[in-house]
mmCIF file with all atom_site columns, C-alpha atoms in Angstrom:
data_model
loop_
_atom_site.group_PDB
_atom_site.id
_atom_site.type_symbol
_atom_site.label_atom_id
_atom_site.label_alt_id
_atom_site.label_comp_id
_atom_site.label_asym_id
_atom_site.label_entity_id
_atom_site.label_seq_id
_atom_site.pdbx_PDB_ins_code
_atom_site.Cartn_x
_atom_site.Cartn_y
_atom_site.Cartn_z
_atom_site.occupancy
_atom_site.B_iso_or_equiv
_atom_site.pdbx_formal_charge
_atom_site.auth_seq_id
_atom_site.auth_comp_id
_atom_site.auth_asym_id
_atom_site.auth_atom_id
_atom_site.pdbx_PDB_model_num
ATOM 1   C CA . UNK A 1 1   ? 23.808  -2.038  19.426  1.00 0.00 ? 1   UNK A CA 1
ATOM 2   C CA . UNK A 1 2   ? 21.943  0.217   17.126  1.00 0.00 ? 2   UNK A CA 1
ATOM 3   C CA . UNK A 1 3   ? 20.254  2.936   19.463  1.00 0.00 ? 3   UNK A CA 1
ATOM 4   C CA . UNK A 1 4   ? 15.908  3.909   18.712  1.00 0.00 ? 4   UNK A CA 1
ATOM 5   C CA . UNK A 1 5   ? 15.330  6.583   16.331  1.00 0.00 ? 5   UNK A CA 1
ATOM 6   C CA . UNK A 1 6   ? 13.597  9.038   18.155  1.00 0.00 ? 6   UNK A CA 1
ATOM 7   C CA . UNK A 1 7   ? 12.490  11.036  15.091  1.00 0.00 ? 7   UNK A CA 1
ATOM 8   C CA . UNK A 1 8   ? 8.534   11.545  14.762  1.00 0.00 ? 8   UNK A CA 1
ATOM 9   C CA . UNK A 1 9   ? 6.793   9.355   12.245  1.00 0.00 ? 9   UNK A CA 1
ATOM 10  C CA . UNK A 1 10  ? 2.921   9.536   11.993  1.00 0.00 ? 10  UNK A CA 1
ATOM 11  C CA . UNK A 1 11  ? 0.949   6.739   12.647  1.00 0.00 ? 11  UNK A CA 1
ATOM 12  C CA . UNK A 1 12  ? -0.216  5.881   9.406   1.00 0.00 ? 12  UNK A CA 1
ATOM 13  C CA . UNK A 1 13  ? 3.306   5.835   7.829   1.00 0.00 ? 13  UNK A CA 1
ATOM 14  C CA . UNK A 1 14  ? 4.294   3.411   10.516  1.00 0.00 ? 14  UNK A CA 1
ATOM 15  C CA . UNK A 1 15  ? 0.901   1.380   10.100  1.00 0.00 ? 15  UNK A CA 1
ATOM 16  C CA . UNK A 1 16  ? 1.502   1.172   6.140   1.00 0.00 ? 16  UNK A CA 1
ATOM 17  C CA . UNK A 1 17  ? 5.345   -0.007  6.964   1.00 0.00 ? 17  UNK A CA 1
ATOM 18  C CA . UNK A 1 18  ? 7.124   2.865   5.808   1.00 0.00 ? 18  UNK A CA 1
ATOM 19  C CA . UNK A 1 19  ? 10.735  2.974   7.350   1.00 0.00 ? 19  UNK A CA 1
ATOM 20  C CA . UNK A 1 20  ? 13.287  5.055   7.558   1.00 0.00 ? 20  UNK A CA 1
ATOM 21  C CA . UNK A 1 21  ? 15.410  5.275   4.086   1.00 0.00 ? 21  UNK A CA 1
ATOM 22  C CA . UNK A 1 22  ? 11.944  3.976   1.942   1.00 0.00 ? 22  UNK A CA 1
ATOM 23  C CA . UNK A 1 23  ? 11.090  4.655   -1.233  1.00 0.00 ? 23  UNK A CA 1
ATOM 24  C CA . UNK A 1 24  ? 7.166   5.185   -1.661  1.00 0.00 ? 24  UNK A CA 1
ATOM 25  C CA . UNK A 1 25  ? 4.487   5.743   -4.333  1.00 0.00 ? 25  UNK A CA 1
ATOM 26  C CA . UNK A 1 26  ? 1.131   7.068   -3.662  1.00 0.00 ? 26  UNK A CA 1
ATOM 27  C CA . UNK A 1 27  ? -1.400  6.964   -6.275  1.00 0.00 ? 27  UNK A CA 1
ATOM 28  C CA . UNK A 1 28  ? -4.427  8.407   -6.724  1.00 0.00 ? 28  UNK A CA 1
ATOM 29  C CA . UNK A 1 29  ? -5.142  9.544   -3.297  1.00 0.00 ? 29  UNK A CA 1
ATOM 30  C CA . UNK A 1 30  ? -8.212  11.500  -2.083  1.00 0.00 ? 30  UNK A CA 1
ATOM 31  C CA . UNK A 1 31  ? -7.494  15.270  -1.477  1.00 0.00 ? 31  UNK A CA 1
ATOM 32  C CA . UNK A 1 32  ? -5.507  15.853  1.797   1.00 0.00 ? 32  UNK A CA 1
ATOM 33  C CA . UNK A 1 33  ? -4.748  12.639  2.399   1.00 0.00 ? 33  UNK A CA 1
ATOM 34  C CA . UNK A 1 34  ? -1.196  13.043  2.156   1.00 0.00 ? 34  UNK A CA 1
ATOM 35  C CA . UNK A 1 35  ? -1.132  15.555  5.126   1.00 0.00 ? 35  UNK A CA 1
ATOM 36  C CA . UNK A 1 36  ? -2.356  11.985  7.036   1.00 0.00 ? 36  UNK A CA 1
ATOM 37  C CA . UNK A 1 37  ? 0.572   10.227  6.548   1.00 0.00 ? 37  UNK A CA 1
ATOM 38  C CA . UNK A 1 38  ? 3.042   12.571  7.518   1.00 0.00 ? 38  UNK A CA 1
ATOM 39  C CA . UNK A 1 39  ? 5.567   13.211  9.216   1.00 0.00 ? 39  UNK A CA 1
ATOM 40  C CA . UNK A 1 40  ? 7.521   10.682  7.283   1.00 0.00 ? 40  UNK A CA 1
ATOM 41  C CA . UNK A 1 41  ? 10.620  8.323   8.678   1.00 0.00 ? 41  UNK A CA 1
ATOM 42  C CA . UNK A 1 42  ? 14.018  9.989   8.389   1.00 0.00 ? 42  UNK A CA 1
ATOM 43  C CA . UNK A 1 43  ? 15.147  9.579   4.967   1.00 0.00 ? 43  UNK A CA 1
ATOM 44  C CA . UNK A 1 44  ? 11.851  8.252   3.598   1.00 0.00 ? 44  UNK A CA 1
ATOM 45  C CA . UNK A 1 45  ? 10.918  9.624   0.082   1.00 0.00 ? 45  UNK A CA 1
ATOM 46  C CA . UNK A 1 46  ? 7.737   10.218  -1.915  1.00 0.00 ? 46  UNK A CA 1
ATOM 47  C CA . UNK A 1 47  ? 7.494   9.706   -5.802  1.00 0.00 ? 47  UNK A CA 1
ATOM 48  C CA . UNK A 1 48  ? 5.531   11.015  -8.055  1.00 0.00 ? 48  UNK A CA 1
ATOM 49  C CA . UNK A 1 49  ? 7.117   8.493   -10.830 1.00 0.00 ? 49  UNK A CA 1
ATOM 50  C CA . UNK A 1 50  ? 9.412   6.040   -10.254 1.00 0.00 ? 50  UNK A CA 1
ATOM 51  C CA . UNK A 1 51  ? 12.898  5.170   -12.149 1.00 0.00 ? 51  UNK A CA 1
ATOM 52  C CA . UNK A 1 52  ? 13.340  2.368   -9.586  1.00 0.00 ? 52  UNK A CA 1
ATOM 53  C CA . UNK A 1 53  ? 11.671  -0.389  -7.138  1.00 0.00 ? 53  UNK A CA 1
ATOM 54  C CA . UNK A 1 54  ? 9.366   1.097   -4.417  1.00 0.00 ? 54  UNK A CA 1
ATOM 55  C CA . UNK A 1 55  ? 9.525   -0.333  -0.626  1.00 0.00 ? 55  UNK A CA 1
ATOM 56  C CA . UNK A 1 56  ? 5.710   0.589   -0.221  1.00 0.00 ? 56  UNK A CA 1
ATOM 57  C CA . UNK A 1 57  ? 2.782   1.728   -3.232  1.00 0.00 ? 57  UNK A CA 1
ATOM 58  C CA . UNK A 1 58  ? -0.211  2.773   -1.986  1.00 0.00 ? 58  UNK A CA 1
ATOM 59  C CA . UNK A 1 59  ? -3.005  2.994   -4.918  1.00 0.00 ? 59  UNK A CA 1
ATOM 60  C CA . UNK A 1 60  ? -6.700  4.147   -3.938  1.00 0.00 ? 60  UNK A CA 1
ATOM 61  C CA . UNK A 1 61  ? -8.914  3.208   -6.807  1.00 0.00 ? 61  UNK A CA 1
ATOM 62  C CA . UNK A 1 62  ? -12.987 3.076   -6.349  1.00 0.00 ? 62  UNK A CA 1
ATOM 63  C CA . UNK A 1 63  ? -13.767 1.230   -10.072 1.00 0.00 ? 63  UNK A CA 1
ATOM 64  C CA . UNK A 1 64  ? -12.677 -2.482  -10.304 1.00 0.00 ? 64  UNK A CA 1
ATOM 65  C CA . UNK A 1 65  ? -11.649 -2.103  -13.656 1.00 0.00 ? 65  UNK A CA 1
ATOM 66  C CA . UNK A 1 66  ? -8.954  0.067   -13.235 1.00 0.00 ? 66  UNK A CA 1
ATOM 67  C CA . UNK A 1 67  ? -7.764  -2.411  -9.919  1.00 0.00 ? 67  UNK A CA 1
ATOM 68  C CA . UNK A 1 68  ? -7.765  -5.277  -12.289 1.00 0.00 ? 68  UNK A CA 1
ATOM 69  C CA . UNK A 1 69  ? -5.513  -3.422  -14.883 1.00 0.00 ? 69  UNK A CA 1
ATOM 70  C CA . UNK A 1 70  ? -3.277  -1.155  -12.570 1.00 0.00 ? 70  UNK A CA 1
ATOM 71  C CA . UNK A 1 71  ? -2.510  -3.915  -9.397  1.00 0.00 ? 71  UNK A CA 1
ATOM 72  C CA . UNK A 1 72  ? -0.786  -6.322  -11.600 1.00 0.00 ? 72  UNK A CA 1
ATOM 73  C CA . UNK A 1 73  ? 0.980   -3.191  -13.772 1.00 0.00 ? 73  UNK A CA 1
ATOM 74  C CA . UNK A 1 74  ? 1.907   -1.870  -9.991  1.00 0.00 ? 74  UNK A CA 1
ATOM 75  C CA . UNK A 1 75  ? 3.212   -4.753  -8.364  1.00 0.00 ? 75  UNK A CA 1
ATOM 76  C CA . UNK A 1 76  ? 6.226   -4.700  -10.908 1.00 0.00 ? 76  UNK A CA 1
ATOM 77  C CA . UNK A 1 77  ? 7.214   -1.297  -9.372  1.00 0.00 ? 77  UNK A CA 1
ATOM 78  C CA . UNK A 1 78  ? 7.825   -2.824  -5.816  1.00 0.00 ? 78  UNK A CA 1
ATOM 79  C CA . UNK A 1 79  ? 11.052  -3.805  -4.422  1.00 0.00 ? 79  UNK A CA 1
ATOM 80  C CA . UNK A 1 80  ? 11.649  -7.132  -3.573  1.00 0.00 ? 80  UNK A CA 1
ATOM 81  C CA . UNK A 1 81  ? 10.188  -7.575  0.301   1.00 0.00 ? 81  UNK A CA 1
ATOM 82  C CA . UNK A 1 82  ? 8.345   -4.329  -0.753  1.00 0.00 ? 82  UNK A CA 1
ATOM 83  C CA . UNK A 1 83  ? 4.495   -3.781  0.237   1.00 0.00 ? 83  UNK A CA 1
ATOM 84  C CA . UNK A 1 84  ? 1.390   -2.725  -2.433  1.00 0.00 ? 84  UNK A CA 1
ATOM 85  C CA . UNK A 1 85  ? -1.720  -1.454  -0.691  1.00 0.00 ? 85  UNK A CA 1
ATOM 86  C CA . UNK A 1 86  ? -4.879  -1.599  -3.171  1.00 0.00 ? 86  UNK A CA 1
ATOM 87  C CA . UNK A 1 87  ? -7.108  1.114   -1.078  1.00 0.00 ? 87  UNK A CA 1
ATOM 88  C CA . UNK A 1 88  ? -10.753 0.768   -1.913  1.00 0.00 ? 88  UNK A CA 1
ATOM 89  C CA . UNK A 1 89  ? -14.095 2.363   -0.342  1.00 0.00 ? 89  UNK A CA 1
ATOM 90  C CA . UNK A 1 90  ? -15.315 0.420   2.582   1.00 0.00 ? 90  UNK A CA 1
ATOM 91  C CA . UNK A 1 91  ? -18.531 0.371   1.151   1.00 0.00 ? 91  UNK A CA 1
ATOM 92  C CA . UNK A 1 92  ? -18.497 -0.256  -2.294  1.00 0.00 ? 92  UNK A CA 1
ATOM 93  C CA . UNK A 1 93  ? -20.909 -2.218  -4.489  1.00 0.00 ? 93  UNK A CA 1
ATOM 94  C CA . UNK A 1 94  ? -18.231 -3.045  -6.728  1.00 0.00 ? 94  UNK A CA 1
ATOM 95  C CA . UNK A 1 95  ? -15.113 -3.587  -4.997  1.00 0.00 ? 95  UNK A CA 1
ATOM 96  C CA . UNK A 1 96  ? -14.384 -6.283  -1.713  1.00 0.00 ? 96  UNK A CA 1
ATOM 97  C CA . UNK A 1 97  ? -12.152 -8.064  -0.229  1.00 0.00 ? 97  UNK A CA 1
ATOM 98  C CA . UNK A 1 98  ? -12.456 -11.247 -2.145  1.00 0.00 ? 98  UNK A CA 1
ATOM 99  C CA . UNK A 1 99  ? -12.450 -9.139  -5.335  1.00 0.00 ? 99  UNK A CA 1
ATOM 100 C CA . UNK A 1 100 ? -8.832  -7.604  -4.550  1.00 0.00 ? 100 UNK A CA 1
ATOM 101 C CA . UNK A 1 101 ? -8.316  -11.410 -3.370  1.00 0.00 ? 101 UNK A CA 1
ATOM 102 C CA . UNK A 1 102 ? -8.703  -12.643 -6.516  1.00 0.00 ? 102 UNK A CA 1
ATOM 103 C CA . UNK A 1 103 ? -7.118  -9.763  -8.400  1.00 0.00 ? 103 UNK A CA 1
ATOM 104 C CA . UNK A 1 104 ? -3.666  -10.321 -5.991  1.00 0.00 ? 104 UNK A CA 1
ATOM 105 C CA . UNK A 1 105 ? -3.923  -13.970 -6.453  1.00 0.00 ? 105 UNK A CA 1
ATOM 106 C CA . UNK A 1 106 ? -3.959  -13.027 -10.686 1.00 0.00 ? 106 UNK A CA 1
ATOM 107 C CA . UNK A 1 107 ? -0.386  -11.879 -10.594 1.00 0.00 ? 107 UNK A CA 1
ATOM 108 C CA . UNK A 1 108 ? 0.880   -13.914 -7.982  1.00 0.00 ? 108 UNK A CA 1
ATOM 109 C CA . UNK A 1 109 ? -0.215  -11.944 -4.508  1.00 0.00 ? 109 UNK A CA 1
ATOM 110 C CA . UNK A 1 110 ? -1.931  -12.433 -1.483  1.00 0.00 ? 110 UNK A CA 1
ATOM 111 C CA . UNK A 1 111 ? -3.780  -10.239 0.649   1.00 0.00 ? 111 UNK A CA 1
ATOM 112 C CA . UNK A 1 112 ? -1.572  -10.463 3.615   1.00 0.00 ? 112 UNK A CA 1
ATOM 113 C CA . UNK A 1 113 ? -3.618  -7.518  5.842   1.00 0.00 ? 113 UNK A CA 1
ATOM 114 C CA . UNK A 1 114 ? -5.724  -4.662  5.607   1.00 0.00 ? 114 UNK A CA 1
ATOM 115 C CA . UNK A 1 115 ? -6.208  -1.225  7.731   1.00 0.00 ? 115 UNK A CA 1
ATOM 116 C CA . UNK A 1 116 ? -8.730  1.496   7.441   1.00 0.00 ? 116 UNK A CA 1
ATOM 117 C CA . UNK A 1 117 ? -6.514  4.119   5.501   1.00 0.00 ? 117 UNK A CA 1
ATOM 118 C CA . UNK A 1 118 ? -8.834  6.966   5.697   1.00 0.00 ? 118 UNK A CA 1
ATOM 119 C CA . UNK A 1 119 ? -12.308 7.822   6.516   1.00 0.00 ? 119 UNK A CA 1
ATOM 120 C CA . UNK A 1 120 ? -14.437 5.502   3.827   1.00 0.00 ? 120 UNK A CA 1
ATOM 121 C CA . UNK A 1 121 ? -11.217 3.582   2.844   1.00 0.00 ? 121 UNK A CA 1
ATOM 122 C CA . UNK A 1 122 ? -10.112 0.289   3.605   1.00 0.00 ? 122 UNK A CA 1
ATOM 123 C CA . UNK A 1 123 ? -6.626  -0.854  1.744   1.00 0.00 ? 123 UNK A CA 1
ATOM 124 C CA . UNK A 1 124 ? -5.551  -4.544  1.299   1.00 0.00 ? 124 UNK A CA 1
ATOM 125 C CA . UNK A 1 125 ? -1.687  -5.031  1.783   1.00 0.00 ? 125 UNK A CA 1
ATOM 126 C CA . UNK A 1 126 ? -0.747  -7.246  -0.957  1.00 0.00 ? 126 UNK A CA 1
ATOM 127 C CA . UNK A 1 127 ? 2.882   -9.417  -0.800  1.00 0.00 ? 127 UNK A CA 1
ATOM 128 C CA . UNK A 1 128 ? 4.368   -11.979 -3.509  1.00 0.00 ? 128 UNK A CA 1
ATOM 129 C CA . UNK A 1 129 ? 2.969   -15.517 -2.110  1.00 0.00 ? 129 UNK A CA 1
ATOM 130 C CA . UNK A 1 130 ? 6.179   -16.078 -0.541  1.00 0.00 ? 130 UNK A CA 1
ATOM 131 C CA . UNK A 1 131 ? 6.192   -13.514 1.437   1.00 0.00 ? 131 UNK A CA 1
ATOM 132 C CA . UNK A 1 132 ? 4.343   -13.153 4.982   1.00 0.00 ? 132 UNK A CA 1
ATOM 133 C CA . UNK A 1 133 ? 4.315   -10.295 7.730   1.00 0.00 ? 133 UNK A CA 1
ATOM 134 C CA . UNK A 1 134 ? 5.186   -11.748 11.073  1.00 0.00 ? 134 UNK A CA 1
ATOM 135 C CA . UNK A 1 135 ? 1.714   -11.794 11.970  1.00 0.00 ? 135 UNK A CA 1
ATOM 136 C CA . UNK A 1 136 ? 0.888   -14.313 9.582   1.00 0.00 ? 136 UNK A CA 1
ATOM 137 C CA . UNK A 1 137 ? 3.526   -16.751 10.374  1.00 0.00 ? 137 UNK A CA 1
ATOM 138 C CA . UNK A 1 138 ? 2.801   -19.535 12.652  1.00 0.00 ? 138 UNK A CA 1
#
């Protein structure tokens, strides 16, 4: 029986799936933003580039443009059973939901979730098709 790890994690590393061991990308995140997501899981690892698969990409982007060239570019850097988060602002005139729908759906994603990342952020967890969190499945 494998006992709990009683290390600290913050609550937005465990709310954006990042476990113990992962390897993650951040992108383009607003300033200080990465003092919100730590502490980090044991073992978990930030790149600034990647030479291999990530478990979790997070990429904040406010122009659609550069979500409809960098989301299908980024989901090539994710691990098999790996998680991309497209983070956009909550209330933007050019970015939605069904516009980061139809973007994921493009290259073979789904929107599979979304959580409010930061204040005037909202990012879209985005999985292959085949792929579902457990509170999807039923």
């Amino acid at each position: 029986m494998t006992e709990p790890d009683d290390s600290p994690t913050g609550e937005l590393a465990r709310a954006l799936g990042i476990e113990p061991g992962a390897r993650v990308g951040i992108v383009n995140e607003p300033d200080g933003w990465l003092d919100e997501l730590t502490p980090l899981p044991p073992g978990a690892t930030l790149f600034e580039r990647a030479s291999e698969p990530l478990d979790v990409l997070v990429y904040f982007s406010d122009e659609r443009a550069n979500v409809e060239r960098r989301v299908p570019a980024f989901a090539g850097f994710v691990a098999p059973g790996g998680t991309l988060w497209s983070a956009i602002p909550s209330s933007s005139e050019e970015l939605d939901r069904a516009i980061v729908e139809e973007i994921a759906e493009g290259c073979g994603l789904q929107v599979d979730g979304h959580l409010a990342i930061a204040p005037g952020w909202t990012a879209f967890r985005l999985r292959k098709r085949d792929q579902q969190s457990d509170a999807t499945r039923g």
